[in-house]
């Protein structure tokens, strides 16, 4: 027994229990704030139909398009991206009908993407919601072309 004025030593069990509760609470708080610290809280990228991306850019999705993967990301501005494959022989006709004159007027210096054709369209067709459109074309083989289309507002 402890004499008067002396206290009994605390049990180590209470210290470990208290430490466990503190560590658990801290872990819970970190788990809750992790998305805001490590991830982009303004990223609201979502998948959209590729026809919506083409329409936003002022054109139409070409006939025979396949393997489409398209997204929209918006906050203060809108950016829509899409990539798909299409018949190689139809590329020129699709570009001329969807983006008239762009193959002559808007051909920019080819970026380091090693693409076969790069179009930087600063004045999209009438009816486009986008302010600018960028299109890269890569001829994969004698029959297929891979198209990457980016349309955005400024």
Coordinates of C-alpha atoms in Angstrom, one line a residue:
X1 CA 0.0 0.0 0.0
X2 CA 1.1 3.5 -0.7
X3 CA 1.7 5.8 2.2
X4 CA -0.1 9.0 2.7
X5 CA 1.2 11.6 0.1
X6 CA 2.4 9.0 -2.3
X7 CA 0.4 8.0 -5.2
X8 CA 0.2 4.5 -6.7
X9 CA 2.1 4.1 -10.0
X10 CA -0.3 4.2 -13.0
X11 CA -0.9 1.0 -14.8
X12 CA 0.9 0.9 -18.2
X13 CA -2.3 -0.5 -19.7
X14 CA -4.0 3.0 -19.4
X15 CA -1.0 4.6 -21.1
X16 CA -1.2 2.2 -24.1
X17 CA -5.0 2.5 -24.3
X18 CA -4.8 6.3 -24.3
X19 CA -2.0 6.2 -27.0
X20 CA -4.1 3.8 -29.1
X21 CA -7.1 6.2 -29.0
X22 CA -5.0 9.2 -29.9
X23 CA -3.3 7.4 -32.8
X24 CA -6.6 6.0 -34.1
X25 CA -8.2 9.5 -34.0
X26 CA -5.3 11.0 -35.8
X27 CA -5.4 8.3 -38.5
X28 CA -9.1 8.9 -39.0
X29 CA -8.6 12.6 -39.5
X30 CA -5.8 11.9 -42.0
X31 CA -7.9 9.5 -43.8
X32 CA -10.7 12.1 -44.1
X33 CA -8.5 14.9 -45.4
X34 CA -6.3 12.7 -47.7
X35 CA -8.4 13.4 -50.8
X36 CA -8.1 17.1 -50.4
X37 CA -4.4 17.0 -49.8
X38 CA -3.2 14.4 -52.2
X39 CA -5.8 14.5 -54.9
X40 CA -7.1 17.5 -57.0
X41 CA -10.3 18.6 -55.2
X42 CA -11.5 20.4 -58.4
X43 CA -11.0 17.4 -60.7
X44 CA -14.4 16.4 -61.9
X45 CA -13.3 14.4 -65.0
X46 CA -16.0 12.2 -66.3
X47 CA -16.5 9.9 -69.3
X48 CA -18.7 11.2 -72.1
X49 CA -19.8 9.8 -75.4
X50 CA -17.2 10.6 -78.2
X51 CA -20.0 12.1 -80.2
X52 CA -20.4 14.8 -77.5
X53 CA -16.7 15.6 -77.8
X54 CA -16.9 15.9 -81.6
X55 CA -20.1 18.0 -81.3
X56 CA -18.4 20.3 -78.7
X57 CA -15.5 20.8 -81.2
X58 CA -18.0 21.7 -83.9
X59 CA -17.8 18.5 -85.9
X60 CA -19.3 15.0 -86.0
X61 CA -17.9 11.7 -85.0
X62 CA -16.7 10.0 -88.2
X63 CA -18.5 6.9 -89.6
X64 CA -16.5 3.8 -88.7
X65 CA -15.0 5.2 -85.5
X66 CA -14.1 2.5 -83.0
X67 CA -12.2 2.1 -79.7
X68 CA -13.4 5.5 -78.5
X69 CA -12.4 6.8 -75.1
X70 CA -13.6 10.3 -74.3
X71 CA -13.7 12.5 -71.2
X72 CA -14.9 15.9 -70.1
X73 CA -13.3 18.0 -67.4
X74 CA -14.7 21.3 -66.3
X75 CA -14.4 23.9 -63.6
X76 CA -13.9 27.4 -64.8
X77 CA -13.4 26.3 -68.3
X78 CA -14.3 23.1 -70.2
X79 CA -11.9 20.6 -71.8
X80 CA -13.1 17.6 -73.7
X81 CA -10.8 15.0 -75.0
X82 CA -11.3 12.0 -77.2
X83 CA -9.4 9.3 -78.9
X84 CA -10.6 6.8 -81.4
X85 CA -9.7 4.8 -84.4
X86 CA -11.2 5.2 -87.9
X87 CA -10.5 4.0 -91.4
X88 CA -7.4 5.7 -92.7
X89 CA -9.0 6.4 -96.1
X90 CA -11.8 8.5 -94.5
X91 CA -9.6 10.8 -92.5
X92 CA -9.2 13.6 -95.1
X93 CA -13.0 13.5 -95.9
X94 CA -13.9 13.6 -92.2
X95 CA -11.6 16.6 -91.5
X96 CA -12.8 18.5 -94.5
X97 CA -16.5 18.0 -93.7
X98 CA -16.2 18.5 -89.9
X99 CA -13.5 21.2 -89.9
X100 CA -13.6 22.8 -93.3
X101 CA -10.3 24.3 -94.5
X102 CA -8.5 23.2 -91.4
X103 CA -6.1 21.0 -93.2
X104 CA -4.7 23.9 -95.1
X105 CA -5.3 26.8 -92.8
X106 CA -4.7 25.4 -89.3
X107 CA -1.8 23.0 -89.8
X108 CA 0.7 23.9 -87.1
X109 CA 4.2 22.8 -86.4
X110 CA 4.2 19.1 -85.5
X111 CA 4.7 18.7 -81.8
X112 CA 7.0 16.0 -80.4
X113 CA 4.1 13.5 -80.5
X114 CA 5.5 12.0 -83.6
X115 CA 2.1 12.2 -85.3
X116 CA 1.5 12.3 -89.1
X117 CA -0.8 15.3 -88.9
X118 CA -1.3 18.0 -86.3
X119 CA -4.1 20.6 -86.5
X120 CA -4.4 23.5 -84.2
X121 CA -7.8 25.0 -85.0
X122 CA -8.1 28.5 -83.4
X123 CA -11.4 29.3 -85.0
X124 CA -13.6 26.2 -84.9
X125 CA -16.6 25.8 -87.2
X126 CA -19.8 27.8 -86.6
X127 CA -21.9 26.1 -83.9
X128 CA -18.9 24.8 -81.9
X129 CA -18.9 25.4 -78.2
X130 CA -15.1 25.1 -78.0
X131 CA -12.9 28.1 -78.5
X132 CA -10.0 26.0 -79.9
X133 CA -9.5 22.4 -81.1
X134 CA -6.4 20.3 -81.5
X135 CA -6.3 17.2 -83.6
X136 CA -3.5 14.7 -84.0
X137 CA -3.6 11.9 -86.5
X138 CA -1.3 8.9 -86.4
X139 CA -1.5 6.4 -89.3
X140 CA -1.1 3.1 -87.6
X141 CA -1.1 0.9 -90.7
X142 CA -2.4 1.0 -94.2
X143 CA -6.1 0.7 -93.0
X144 CA -6.3 2.4 -89.6
X145 CA -5.8 5.9 -88.3
X146 CA -5.6 6.8 -84.6
X147 CA -7.2 10.2 -83.8
X148 CA -6.8 12.3 -80.7
X149 CA -9.1 15.3 -80.4
X150 CA -8.9 18.0 -77.7
X151 CA -11.5 20.8 -77.6
X152 CA -11.6 23.5 -74.9
X153 CA -12.9 26.8 -73.9
X154 CA -10.5 29.6 -72.7

